[in-house]
């Protein structure tokens, strides 16, 4: 089960890297000053940093098989999940605006790139897969820390 959690965590991280790269490339950091992006940079980078640290701890756990490391990784995942839910809640209105803009004819022409939140460019399947794999990762890490399914 520890290897399954590792695989789920890596897949989750790949989706997260993609979205982080998209957010940065589309000006998410610059948009913090103008208020265009709904995702605060400290939340984005805090989520990334804690998830990355947790993944390193989990890899060490898989190698060393020390239960304290499994619980440490799980403890790191809790604030990662909380920050992820905060970002999801802030992203949903941006996604709805995108869907509404796509359904309505563009009367005034294309929007200026600086006025479009960077997170509007996140593909829905990537967001959904990232969230699903994140939940799977959290559950597998918890079950492993509890000693269910062996390690």
Short mmCIF file of C-alpha atoms in Angstrom, two decimals:
data_model
loop_
_atom_site.label_atom_id
_atom_site.label_comp_id
_atom_site.label_asym_id
_atom_site.label_seq_id
_atom_site.Cartn_x
_atom_site.Cartn_y
_atom_site.Cartn_z
CA UNK A 1 0.00 0.00 0.00
CA UNK A 2 2.93 2.34 0.60
CA UNK A 3 3.98 1.99 -3.05
CA UNK A 4 0.40 2.64 -4.20
CA UNK A 5 0.39 5.81 -2.09
CA UNK A 6 3.72 6.82 -3.60
CA UNK A 7 2.40 6.34 -7.13
CA UNK A 8 -0.79 8.26 -6.34
CA UNK A 9 1.27 11.06 -4.77
CA UNK A 10 3.56 11.31 -7.81
CA UNK A 11 0.59 11.39 -10.22
CA UNK A 12 -1.00 14.08 -8.05
CA UNK A 13 2.25 16.04 -8.08
CA UNK A 14 2.45 15.88 -11.87
CA UNK A 15 -0.98 17.47 -12.18
CA UNK A 16 -0.01 20.04 -9.58
CA UNK A 17 3.23 20.88 -11.41
CA UNK A 18 1.26 21.35 -14.61
CA UNK A 19 -1.19 23.74 -12.97
CA UNK A 20 1.57 25.62 -11.12
CA UNK A 21 3.51 26.02 -14.37
CA UNK A 22 0.38 27.21 -16.17
CA UNK A 23 -0.42 29.67 -13.38
CA UNK A 24 3.10 31.12 -13.39
CA UNK A 25 3.34 31.19 -17.20
CA UNK A 26 -0.02 32.98 -17.49
CA UNK A 27 1.07 35.68 -15.05
CA UNK A 28 -0.41 34.46 -11.77
CA UNK A 29 2.37 36.03 -9.71
CA UNK A 30 2.09 39.40 -11.48
CA UNK A 31 -1.69 39.28 -11.16
CA UNK A 32 -1.40 39.22 -7.38
CA UNK A 33 -0.61 42.93 -7.41
CA UNK A 34 -3.54 43.83 -9.66
CA UNK A 35 -5.98 41.50 -7.92
CA UNK A 36 -6.82 39.65 -11.15
CA UNK A 37 -5.86 36.20 -9.87
CA UNK A 38 -8.09 34.72 -7.18
CA UNK A 39 -5.33 32.41 -5.99
CA UNK A 40 -3.05 34.05 -3.41
CA UNK A 41 0.61 33.32 -4.08
CA UNK A 42 1.30 32.29 -0.44
CA UNK A 43 -1.48 29.70 -0.67
CA UNK A 44 -0.24 28.40 -4.04
CA UNK A 45 3.39 28.15 -2.98
CA UNK A 46 2.55 26.93 0.54
CA UNK A 47 0.47 24.12 -0.96
CA UNK A 48 3.31 23.23 -3.32
CA UNK A 49 6.04 23.38 -0.67
CA UNK A 50 4.20 21.31 1.93
CA UNK A 51 3.21 18.72 -0.68
CA UNK A 52 6.80 18.46 -1.93
CA UNK A 53 8.20 18.13 1.59
CA UNK A 54 5.57 15.51 2.39
CA UNK A 55 6.48 13.55 -0.73
CA UNK A 56 10.15 13.54 0.27
CA UNK A 57 9.19 12.34 3.75
CA UNK A 58 7.02 9.62 2.19
CA UNK A 59 9.87 8.45 -0.05
CA UNK A 60 12.12 8.23 3.02
CA UNK A 61 9.33 6.31 4.78
CA UNK A 62 9.10 3.81 1.90
CA UNK A 63 12.85 3.22 2.14
CA UNK A 64 13.23 3.27 5.95
CA UNK A 65 9.78 1.86 6.95
CA UNK A 66 9.56 3.99 10.10
CA UNK A 67 5.99 4.54 11.28
CA UNK A 68 6.78 8.02 12.59
CA UNK A 69 7.65 9.08 9.04
CA UNK A 70 4.29 7.82 7.76
CA UNK A 71 2.48 9.90 10.38
CA UNK A 72 4.68 12.90 9.60
CA UNK A 73 3.79 12.62 5.91
CA UNK A 74 0.11 12.34 6.82
CA UNK A 75 0.41 15.36 9.10
CA UNK A 76 1.91 17.34 6.24
CA UNK A 77 -0.90 16.26 3.92
CA UNK A 78 -3.59 17.76 6.16
CA UNK A 79 -2.62 21.42 5.59
CA UNK A 80 -1.89 20.56 1.93
CA UNK A 81 -5.49 19.34 1.61
CA UNK A 82 -6.83 22.41 3.42
CA UNK A 83 -4.91 24.75 1.11
CA UNK A 84 -6.08 22.69 -1.87
CA UNK A 85 -9.72 23.11 -0.83
CA UNK A 86 -9.16 26.85 -0.41
CA UNK A 87 -7.77 27.07 -3.93
CA UNK A 88 -10.58 24.91 -5.33
CA UNK A 89 -13.19 27.14 -3.70
CA UNK A 90 -11.52 30.22 -5.17
CA UNK A 91 -11.07 28.57 -8.61
CA UNK A 92 -14.70 27.46 -9.07
CA UNK A 93 -16.06 30.99 -9.72
CA UNK A 94 -13.24 31.58 -12.21
CA UNK A 95 -14.17 28.35 -14.00
CA UNK A 96 -17.85 29.32 -14.02
CA UNK A 97 -16.97 32.72 -15.50
CA UNK A 98 -14.94 30.95 -18.19
CA UNK A 99 -17.83 28.63 -19.00
CA UNK A 100 -20.22 31.58 -19.16
CA UNK A 101 -17.82 33.57 -21.35
CA UNK A 102 -17.46 30.59 -23.67
CA UNK A 103 -21.23 30.28 -24.03
CA UNK A 104 -21.81 33.98 -24.73
CA UNK A 105 -20.73 35.54 -28.03
CA UNK A 106 -17.73 37.84 -27.72
CA UNK A 107 -19.30 41.25 -28.34
CA UNK A 108 -16.34 43.33 -27.27
CA UNK A 109 -13.64 41.13 -28.78
CA UNK A 110 -11.17 38.90 -26.95
CA UNK A 111 -10.33 39.77 -23.37
CA UNK A 112 -6.96 41.30 -22.70
CA UNK A 113 -4.60 38.66 -21.31
CA UNK A 114 -3.89 40.76 -18.21
CA UNK A 115 -7.56 40.81 -17.22
CA UNK A 116 -8.05 37.05 -17.42
CA UNK A 117 -7.10 35.23 -14.22
CA UNK A 118 -4.17 32.89 -14.81
CA UNK A 119 -6.07 30.02 -13.21
CA UNK A 120 -8.78 30.30 -15.88
CA UNK A 121 -6.38 28.34 -18.09
CA UNK A 122 -6.46 25.23 -15.89
CA UNK A 123 -8.11 22.39 -17.84
CA UNK A 124 -11.06 20.92 -15.94
CA UNK A 125 -9.84 17.29 -16.37
CA UNK A 126 -6.48 18.19 -14.79
CA UNK A 127 -8.15 19.93 -11.84
CA UNK A 128 -10.50 16.98 -11.30
CA UNK A 129 -7.76 14.35 -11.65
CA UNK A 130 -5.47 16.30 -9.31
CA UNK A 131 -8.20 16.46 -6.67
CA UNK A 132 -9.19 12.82 -7.06
CA UNK A 133 -5.61 11.56 -6.83
CA UNK A 134 -5.00 13.87 -3.87
CA UNK A 135 -7.91 12.28 -1.97
CA UNK A 136 -6.68 8.80 -2.89
CA UNK A 137 -3.18 9.73 -1.71
CA UNK A 138 -4.47 11.05 1.62
CA UNK A 139 -6.52 7.90 2.24
CA UNK A 140 -3.69 5.53 1.27
CA UNK A 141 -1.19 7.38 3.46
CA UNK A 142 -3.60 7.28 6.40
CA UNK A 143 -4.30 3.58 5.92
CA UNK A 144 -0.59 2.84 5.69
CA UNK A 145 0.17 4.88 8.82
CA UNK A 146 -2.57 2.93 10.63
CA UNK A 147 -0.90 -0.32 9.54
CA UNK A 148 -3.80 -1.39 7.36
CA UNK A 149 -2.76 -3.29 4.25
CA UNK A 150 0.85 -3.77 5.28
CA UNK A 151 3.83 -1.72 4.17
#
